[in-house]
CSV table of C-alpha atoms in Angstrom, one decimal:
chain,number,residue,atom,x,y,z
A,8,MET,CA,103.4,94.1,159.5
A,9,SER,CA,102.1,91.2,157.1
A,10,GLU,CA,99.0,91.8,155.1
A,11,ASN,CA,96.4,89.2,155.8
A,12,TYR,CA,94.5,87.3,152.8
A,13,ASP,CA,92.6,84.0,152.8
A,14,VAL,CA,94.1,83.1,149.5
A,15,VAL,CA,97.7,84.2,147.9
A,16,ILE,CA,98.2,82.9,144.4
A,17,VAL,CA,101.7,83.0,143.0
A,18,GLY,CA,101.8,83.4,139.4
A,19,GLY,CA,100.0,86.1,137.1
A,20,GLY,CA,99.6,84.0,133.8
A,21,ILE,CA,96.3,82.7,132.6
A,22,ALA,CA,96.2,80.0,135.4
A,23,GLY,CA,96.7,82.5,138.2
A,24,LEU,CA,94.5,85.3,136.8
A,25,SER,CA,91.8,83.1,135.8
A,26,LEU,CA,91.4,81.7,139.5
A,27,ALA,CA,91.8,85.5,140.8
A,28,SER,CA,88.8,86.2,138.8
A,29,ALA,CA,86.7,83.2,139.9
A,30,LEU,CA,87.7,83.8,143.5
A,31,ALA,CA,87.0,87.6,143.5
A,32,GLY,CA,84.5,88.7,145.8
A,33,LYS,CA,84.2,85.4,147.5
A,34,CYS,CA,87.3,85.7,150.1
A,35,ALA,CA,90.1,87.8,150.6
A,36,VAL,CA,92.9,87.2,147.8
A,37,ALA,CA,96.1,88.6,146.3
A,38,LEU,CA,98.3,87.5,143.4
A,39,VAL,CA,101.8,88.3,143.5
A,40,GLU,CA,103.9,88.1,140.0
A,41,ALA,CA,107.8,88.0,139.9
A,42,GLU,CA,107.9,90.0,136.4
A,43,GLN,CA,106.8,93.8,136.3
A,44,THR,CA,103.7,92.8,134.0
A,45,LEU,CA,101.2,90.0,134.0
A,46,ALA,CA,101.5,87.3,131.7
A,47,TYR,CA,105.1,88.0,130.7
A,48,HIS,CA,106.0,84.4,129.9
A,49,THR,CA,104.1,81.6,128.2
A,50,SER,CA,100.7,83.2,128.5
A,51,SER,CA,101.8,86.0,126.6
A,52,ARG,CA,103.1,83.6,123.9
A,53,SER,CA,100.4,81.6,122.9
A,54,ALA,CA,99.0,80.2,119.6
A,55,ARG,CA,95.7,81.7,120.5
A,56,GLN,CA,93.8,78.7,119.3
A,57,LEU,CA,91.2,76.9,121.4
A,58,ILE,CA,90.8,73.5,120.0
A,59,PRO,CA,88.1,71.0,121.6
A,60,SER,CA,89.9,67.8,119.8
A,61,TYR,CA,93.2,68.5,121.3
A,62,GLY,CA,94.6,66.4,124.2
A,63,PRO,CA,93.3,63.8,126.2
A,64,PRO,CA,89.7,63.4,127.0
A,65,VAL,CA,89.8,64.9,130.3
A,66,VAL,CA,91.6,68.1,128.5
A,67,GLN,CA,88.7,67.8,126.1
A,68,GLU,CA,86.1,67.9,128.3
A,69,LEU,CA,87.9,70.7,130.4
A,70,THR,CA,88.4,72.9,127.0
A,71,ALA,CA,84.4,72.3,126.1
A,72,ARG,CA,83.5,74.0,129.5
A,73,THR,CA,85.8,76.7,129.2
A,74,LEU,CA,84.5,77.6,125.7
A,75,GLU,CA,80.8,77.5,127.3
A,76,LEU,CA,82.1,79.9,130.1
A,77,ILE,CA,84.0,82.3,127.6
A,78,ALA,CA,81.1,82.2,125.1
A,79,ALA,CA,78.6,83.3,127.9
A,80,GLU,CA,80.8,86.1,129.0
A,81,ASP,CA,81.4,87.1,125.2
A,82,GLU,CA,77.8,88.1,124.8
A,83,ALA,CA,78.3,91.1,127.1
A,84,ARG,CA,81.8,92.1,125.9
A,85,PRO,CA,82.1,94.8,123.0
A,86,VAL,CA,85.4,93.0,121.7
A,87,LYS,CA,84.9,89.3,121.6
A,88,VAL,CA,87.3,86.6,123.0
A,89,LEU,CA,86.4,84.0,120.6
A,90,THR,CA,86.4,84.2,116.9
A,91,PRO,CA,85.4,80.8,114.8
A,92,ARG,CA,88.5,79.3,113.3
A,93,SER,CA,88.4,75.8,112.5
A,94,PHE,CA,91.5,73.6,113.2
A,95,MET,CA,92.8,70.8,110.3
A,96,LEU,CA,95.2,68.2,110.9
A,97,ILE,CA,97.2,66.8,107.9
A,98,GLY,CA,99.5,63.8,107.7
A,99,ASP,CA,99.5,60.0,106.5
A,100,GLU,CA,96.4,57.7,107.2
A,101,ASP,CA,98.1,56.0,110.0
A,102,THR,CA,99.0,59.4,112.0
A,103,VAL,CA,95.9,61.2,111.3
A,104,ARG,CA,93.8,58.1,112.2
A,105,ALA,CA,95.6,58.2,115.8
A,106,GLU,CA,95.5,61.9,116.5
A,107,ALA,CA,92.0,62.6,115.3
A,108,SER,CA,89.7,62.6,118.3
A,109,GLY,CA,86.6,64.3,119.8
A,110,SER,CA,85.1,66.7,117.6
A,111,MET,CA,87.2,66.3,114.6
A,112,ARG,CA,86.0,64.6,111.4
A,113,ARG,CA,87.6,62.9,108.5
A,114,ILE,CA,87.8,65.0,105.4
A,115,SER,CA,88.9,64.3,102.1
A,116,HIS,CA,92.2,65.1,100.5
A,117,THR,CA,90.1,67.4,97.9
A,118,GLU,CA,88.2,69.0,100.9
A,119,ALA,CA,91.5,69.8,102.6
A,120,LEU,CA,92.9,71.4,99.5
A,121,ALA,CA,90.0,73.6,99.0
A,122,LEU,CA,90.3,74.7,102.7
A,123,CYS,CA,94.0,75.4,102.6
A,124,PRO,CA,94.8,75.7,98.8
A,125,VAL,CA,98.6,76.7,99.6
A,126,LEU,CA,99.1,73.1,100.7
A,127,GLU,CA,101.4,71.1,98.2
A,128,PRO,CA,99.1,68.1,97.3
A,129,ASP,CA,101.7,65.5,97.6
A,130,SER,CA,102.7,66.6,101.3
A,131,PHE,CA,99.8,64.9,102.7
A,132,THR,CA,97.3,62.0,102.1
A,133,ALA,CA,94.8,62.3,105.0
A,134,ALA,CA,93.1,65.1,107.0
A,135,GLY,CA,90.9,66.1,109.8
A,136,LEU,CA,88.7,68.9,110.6
A,137,ASP,CA,87.6,70.6,113.8
A,138,THR,CA,85.0,73.1,113.1
A,139,GLU,CA,84.1,73.7,116.9
A,140,SER,CA,87.6,75.2,117.3
A,141,PHE,CA,88.1,78.9,117.9
A,142,GLY,CA,90.8,81.6,117.8
A,143,CYS,CA,91.4,83.2,120.9
A,144,ASN,CA,92.1,86.9,121.6
A,145,ALA,CA,94.4,86.2,124.5
A,146,PRO,CA,94.8,89.9,125.7
A,147,VAL,CA,91.2,90.3,126.1
A,148,LEU,CA,90.6,87.3,128.2
A,149,LEU,CA,93.8,88.0,130.2
A,150,GLU,CA,92.5,91.7,130.8
A,151,HIS,CA,88.8,90.8,131.5
A,152,HIS,CA,90.2,88.4,134.4
A,153,ARG,CA,92.5,91.2,135.7
A,154,GLN,CA,89.6,93.6,135.7
A,155,VAL,CA,87.1,91.5,137.3
A,156,ALA,CA,89.5,90.6,140.0
A,157,GLU,CA,90.7,94.0,140.7
A,158,SER,CA,87.3,95.4,140.6
A,159,ALA,CA,86.4,92.9,143.6
A,160,GLY,CA,89.2,93.9,145.6
A,161,VAL,CA,92.0,91.3,144.4
A,162,ASP,CA,95.3,92.8,145.2
A,163,ILE,CA,97.6,92.2,142.7
A,164,ILE,CA,101.4,92.5,142.9
A,165,THR,CA,104.0,92.8,140.4
A,166,GLY,CA,107.5,92.7,140.3
A,167,ALA,CA,107.3,90.6,143.6
A,168,GLY,CA,109.3,87.2,143.2
A,169,VAL,CA,108.6,84.8,146.2
A,170,HIS,CA,111.8,84.4,148.1
A,171,SER,CA,110.2,82.7,151.2
A,172,ALA,CA,107.2,80.7,152.2
A,173,GLN,CA,106.7,79.0,155.5
A,174,HIS,CA,103.7,77.0,156.9
A,175,LEU,CA,103.1,78.3,160.6
A,176,GLY,CA,100.2,77.5,162.6
A,177,SER,CA,97.1,77.5,160.6
A,178,GLY,CA,98.4,79.2,157.6
A,179,TRP,CA,101.2,80.5,155.4
A,180,GLN,CA,103.8,83.5,155.7
A,181,ILE,CA,105.1,84.4,152.3
A,182,GLY,CA,107.8,87.0,151.5
A,183,ALA,CA,107.3,88.1,147.9
A,184,GLY,CA,110.0,90.9,146.9
A,185,GLN,CA,109.4,93.5,149.5
A,186,GLU,CA,106.1,92.2,150.6
A,187,ALA,CA,105.0,90.2,153.8
A,188,LEU,CA,101.9,88.2,153.2
A,189,GLN,CA,99.9,85.8,155.2
A,190,ALA,CA,97.3,83.3,154.1
A,191,GLY,CA,95.3,80.4,154.9
A,192,VAL,CA,95.9,78.7,151.2
A,193,LEU,CA,98.9,79.4,149.1
A,194,VAL,CA,98.2,78.6,145.3
A,195,ASN,CA,101.1,77.7,143.2
A,196,ALA,CA,100.1,78.8,139.9
A,197,ALA,CA,104.0,79.5,139.1
A,198,GLY,CA,104.1,77.7,135.5
A,199,ALA,CA,107.7,76.7,134.7
A,200,TRP,CA,108.6,77.8,138.1
A,201,ALA,CA,106.1,75.5,139.9
A,202,ASP,CA,108.2,73.0,141.2
A,203,GLU,CA,111.0,75.8,142.5
A,204,LEU,CA,107.9,77.3,144.3
A,205,ALA,CA,107.2,74.0,146.0
A,206,VAL,CA,111.0,73.6,147.1
A,207,ILE,CA,111.1,77.2,148.3
A,208,SER,CA,107.6,76.3,150.3
A,209,GLY,CA,109.4,73.0,152.1
A,210,VAL,CA,106.9,71.1,149.6
A,211,GLU,CA,108.1,68.0,147.8
A,212,LYS,CA,108.3,69.0,144.2
A,213,LEU,CA,106.3,66.7,141.5
A,214,GLY,CA,108.8,66.6,138.6
A,215,LEU,CA,107.1,69.1,136.4
A,216,GLN,CA,109.2,69.6,133.1
A,217,PRO,CA,109.1,72.8,131.0
A,218,TYR,CA,109.3,72.2,127.4
A,219,ARG,CA,110.3,74.9,124.8
A,220,ARG,CA,107.9,75.8,122.0
A,221,THR,CA,109.0,78.7,119.4
A,222,ALA,CA,106.6,80.5,117.1
A,223,ALA,CA,106.9,83.2,114.5
A,224,ILE,CA,105.3,85.6,112.6
A,225,VAL,CA,106.3,85.4,109.0
A,226,ALA,CA,105.9,87.6,105.8
A,227,VAL,CA,104.6,85.5,102.8
A,228,GLU,CA,104.3,86.1,99.1
A,229,HIS,CA,100.6,84.1,99.0
A,230,SER,CA,98.6,85.1,101.7
A,231,LEU,CA,96.3,82.3,103.5
A,232,PRO,CA,92.3,82.8,102.7
A,233,GLU,CA,90.3,84.4,105.5
A,234,ASN,CA,88.6,81.2,106.1
A,235,CYS,CA,91.6,78.9,106.2
A,236,PRO,CA,91.7,76.8,109.2
A,237,MET,CA,94.8,76.4,111.4
A,238,VAL,CA,96.8,73.5,110.0
A,239,ALA,CA,99.1,71.3,112.0
A,240,ALA,CA,100.9,68.2,110.8
A,241,ALA,CA,99.8,65.1,112.8
A,242,ASP,CA,103.3,64.2,113.6
A,243,GLU,CA,103.5,67.7,115.4
A,244,SER,CA,106.5,68.8,113.1
A,245,PHE,CA,104.7,72.1,112.5
A,246,TYR,CA,101.8,74.1,112.5
A,247,PHE,CA,100.4,77.7,110.9
A,248,ARG,CA,97.7,79.7,110.6
A,249,ARG,CA,96.7,83.3,109.4
A,250,GLU,CA,97.6,86.3,111.3
A,251,GLY,CA,96.1,89.0,109.1
A,252,ALA,CA,98.4,89.3,106.0
A,253,ASP,CA,101.0,87.5,107.5
A,254,VAL,CA,101.3,83.9,109.0
A,255,LEU,CA,102.0,82.4,112.3
A,256,VAL,CA,104.3,79.4,112.2
A,257,SER,CA,106.0,77.1,114.5
A,258,PRO,CA,108.0,73.9,114.6
A,259,SER,CA,105.8,72.5,117.2
A,260,GLU,CA,109.2,71.3,119.0
A,261,ALA,CA,108.9,70.1,122.7
A,262,VAL,CA,112.4,70.3,123.8
A,263,PRO,CA,113.2,70.0,127.8
A,264,SER,CA,114.2,73.3,129.3
A,265,GLY,CA,115.0,74.6,132.7
A,266,PRO,CA,112.6,77.7,134.0
A,267,GLU,CA,113.7,80.8,132.4
A,268,ASP,CA,112.9,83.7,129.8
A,269,ALA,CA,113.0,81.3,126.9
A,270,LYS,CA,114.1,82.7,123.6
A,271,PRO,CA,114.2,80.8,120.2
A,272,HIS,CA,117.3,78.8,119.3
A,273,PRO,CA,119.5,79.9,116.3
A,274,GLY,CA,118.5,77.9,113.3
A,275,ASP,CA,115.1,76.7,114.9
A,276,VAL,CA,113.2,79.3,112.7
A,277,GLU,CA,114.8,79.0,109.6
A,278,ALA,CA,114.7,75.3,109.6
A,279,LEU,CA,110.8,75.6,109.9
A,280,ILE,CA,110.9,78.1,107.0
A,281,ALA,CA,112.7,76.0,104.9
A,282,ARG,CA,110.2,73.1,105.8
A,283,LEU,CA,107.1,74.8,105.3
A,284,ASN,CA,108.4,76.0,101.7
A,285,SER,CA,108.9,72.7,100.8
A,286,VAL,CA,105.1,71.9,101.6
A,287,THR,CA,103.2,74.7,100.9
A,288,THR,CA,103.2,77.5,98.5
A,289,LEU,CA,103.5,80.4,101.1
A,290,GLY,CA,106.6,81.5,100.0
A,291,ILE,CA,107.9,82.6,103.3
A,292,ASN,CA,110.3,85.4,102.6
A,293,GLY,CA,110.8,87.4,105.9
A,294,VAL,CA,110.3,87.0,109.9
A,295,ARG,CA,108.6,89.7,111.5
A,296,THR,CA,109.1,88.5,115.0
A,297,ALA,CA,109.8,85.3,116.8
A,298,TRP,CA,109.4,84.0,120.1
A,299,THR,CA,109.9,81.0,122.5
A,300,GLY,CA,107.5,79.9,125.2
A,301,LEU,CA,107.5,77.0,127.9
A,302,ARG,CA,104.8,74.3,128.3
A,303,THR,CA,105.3,72.8,131.6
A,304,GLN,CA,103.7,69.3,132.4
A,305,ALA,CA,103.6,66.3,134.7
A,306,ALA,CA,104.8,63.0,133.2
A,307,ASP,CA,101.1,61.9,132.3
A,308,GLY,CA,100.5,65.2,130.4
A,309,LEU,CA,97.6,66.0,132.7
A,310,PRO,CA,97.1,69.2,134.8
A,311,ILE,CA,97.8,69.0,138.6
A,312,VAL,CA,94.7,70.7,140.5
A,313,GLY,CA,94.3,70.3,144.2
A,314,PHE,CA,95.6,70.7,147.7
A,315,ASP,CA,98.9,69.0,148.4
A,316,ALA,CA,98.3,65.9,150.5
A,317,GLU,CA,101.3,66.5,152.8
A,318,ALA,CA,101.4,70.2,153.1
A,319,PRO,CA,98.2,71.7,154.5
A,320,GLY,CA,97.0,74.7,152.4
A,321,PHE,CA,99.3,74.5,149.7
A,322,PHE,CA,97.3,74.2,146.3
A,323,TRP,CA,98.7,73.2,143.1
A,324,LEU,CA,97.4,74.8,140.0
A,325,ALA,CA,100.2,73.8,137.8
A,326,GLY,CA,101.1,71.5,134.7
A,327,GLN,CA,98.6,72.9,132.1
A,328,GLY,CA,101.4,71.8,129.3
A,329,GLY,CA,100.1,73.5,125.9
A,330,TYR,CA,96.4,73.4,127.3
A,331,GLY,CA,96.6,76.6,129.4
A,332,PHE,CA,94.2,78.8,127.7
A,333,GLN,CA,91.6,76.3,126.6
A,334,THR,CA,91.0,74.8,129.9
A,335,SER,CA,91.7,78.0,132.1
A,336,SER,CA,88.3,78.8,132.8
A,337,ALA,CA,87.2,75.3,133.8
A,338,ILE,CA,90.2,74.8,135.9
A,339,ALA,CA,89.6,78.0,137.8
A,340,GLU,CA,86.0,77.1,138.3
A,341,LEU,CA,86.8,73.9,139.6
A,342,ALA,CA,89.8,75.1,141.7
A,343,ALA,CA,88.0,78.2,143.5
A,344,GLU,CA,85.2,75.4,144.5
A,345,GLU,CA,87.9,73.5,146.2
A,346,ILE,CA,89.7,76.1,147.7
A,347,LEU,CA,86.2,77.8,149.0
A,348,ALA,CA,85.1,74.4,150.3
A,349,GLY,CA,88.2,74.7,152.4
A,350,HIS,CA,88.7,70.9,152.8
A,351,GLN,CA,90.0,67.8,150.7
A,352,THR,CA,87.5,65.9,148.9
A,353,ALA,CA,87.4,64.4,145.4
A,354,GLY,CA,89.4,67.2,143.9
A,355,GLN,CA,92.5,66.0,146.0
A,356,GLN,CA,93.3,62.7,144.6
A,357,THR,CA,96.6,61.1,145.5
A,358,SER,CA,99.2,58.9,143.9
A,359,GLU,CA,99.3,54.9,144.4
A,360,GLU,CA,101.3,55.7,147.3
A,361,GLY,CA,98.6,57.9,149.0
A,362,LYS,CA,101.1,60.4,149.8
A,363,ARG,CA,101.2,63.1,146.8
A,364,PRO,CA,98.8,64.8,145.0
A,365,ALA,CA,98.4,63.3,141.3
A,366,SER,CA,98.0,65.0,137.7
A,367,ARG,CA,95.0,62.8,137.4
A,368,THR,CA,93.3,65.3,139.8
A,369,ALA,CA,91.8,67.2,137.0
A,370,GLU,CA,90.4,63.9,135.4
A,371,ALA,CA,88.9,63.1,139.1
A,372,LEU,CA,87.4,66.4,139.0
A,373,ALA,CA,86.2,66.4,135.7
A,374,ALA,CA,84.4,62.8,135.9
A,375,THR,CA,82.9,63.4,139.0
A,376,ARG,CA,81.7,66.6,140.3
A,377,TRP,CA,81.8,68.9,137.2
A,378,SER,CA,80.3,66.2,135.2
A,379,ILE,CA,77.4,65.7,137.4
A,380,ARG,CA,76.9,69.5,137.8
A,381,ARG,CA,76.3,69.7,133.9
């Protein structure tokens, strides 16, 4: 006997959980996750920084809305999700000028060194600062979405990888682990496995590509000041930020990968440490822990949000790339509206051929319905 739902969400990361939270109490929802724990992959391996000036204009707009939504919820939370933490970009004049946008303003070399005194003065010539950036307590946000969803009756099923999905009649029949589910809408929030889920479902895949991104917590001889911003190279060769007495570091790599439980490649962290010890006085002398996540994106780098034009009831919630947490609440808000509306509107743009959903769906939504509502 199949369990019947209005919506089945596949994927228990920040995208799937935030949508489950947004739909909770408004329709019958189940969320299925292949792993035994929620947010096992990329969502548990985030840099935990929400940066309004990071990404293309549509992502910046979605980030601003996400920050509004989280800040409003923080007012009633004993442990806040958001903590003010500026973001600083460093590099040469041309690269910083090209990458600085939105809420980021240019600052002088002297100002940059005052904010982050461990930087070697000759390692950069230009800097930009985003003071509207926030640190993100990712576990608190994930747990908030889980609690909201479950308290409103959302069934969360872990250890249930989807092995079959077929559209019959007016809905979907889904096999996930030992579970048999039926739903009018099947949401593909499977992250690095989004194209694989499409194939299982008989839906044409969209060419989503996962990319590796490694990070580590390292011990240092000279700690960063408490008010030190997160610092990133404008050429995307590294970033670092304070993590208590230690420092979180990343080589900011974007190496294509298959969908997998990614691990650091030998030598990646060591090469990063050598680089950072040459451009800072941190004095990195040990690695506490290291991990690698996968950032999955479409060719144009924008999220894919909307119903598939050829597969009735198949909803894409994928391709968030490195913007997952910082766009999550706004995208969930938009996606929930489209799903509850039950028909294809401006949120389901198609490609020029008129057959496939385009990753510019998110841009269309942000530029029309959401902007008007604001």
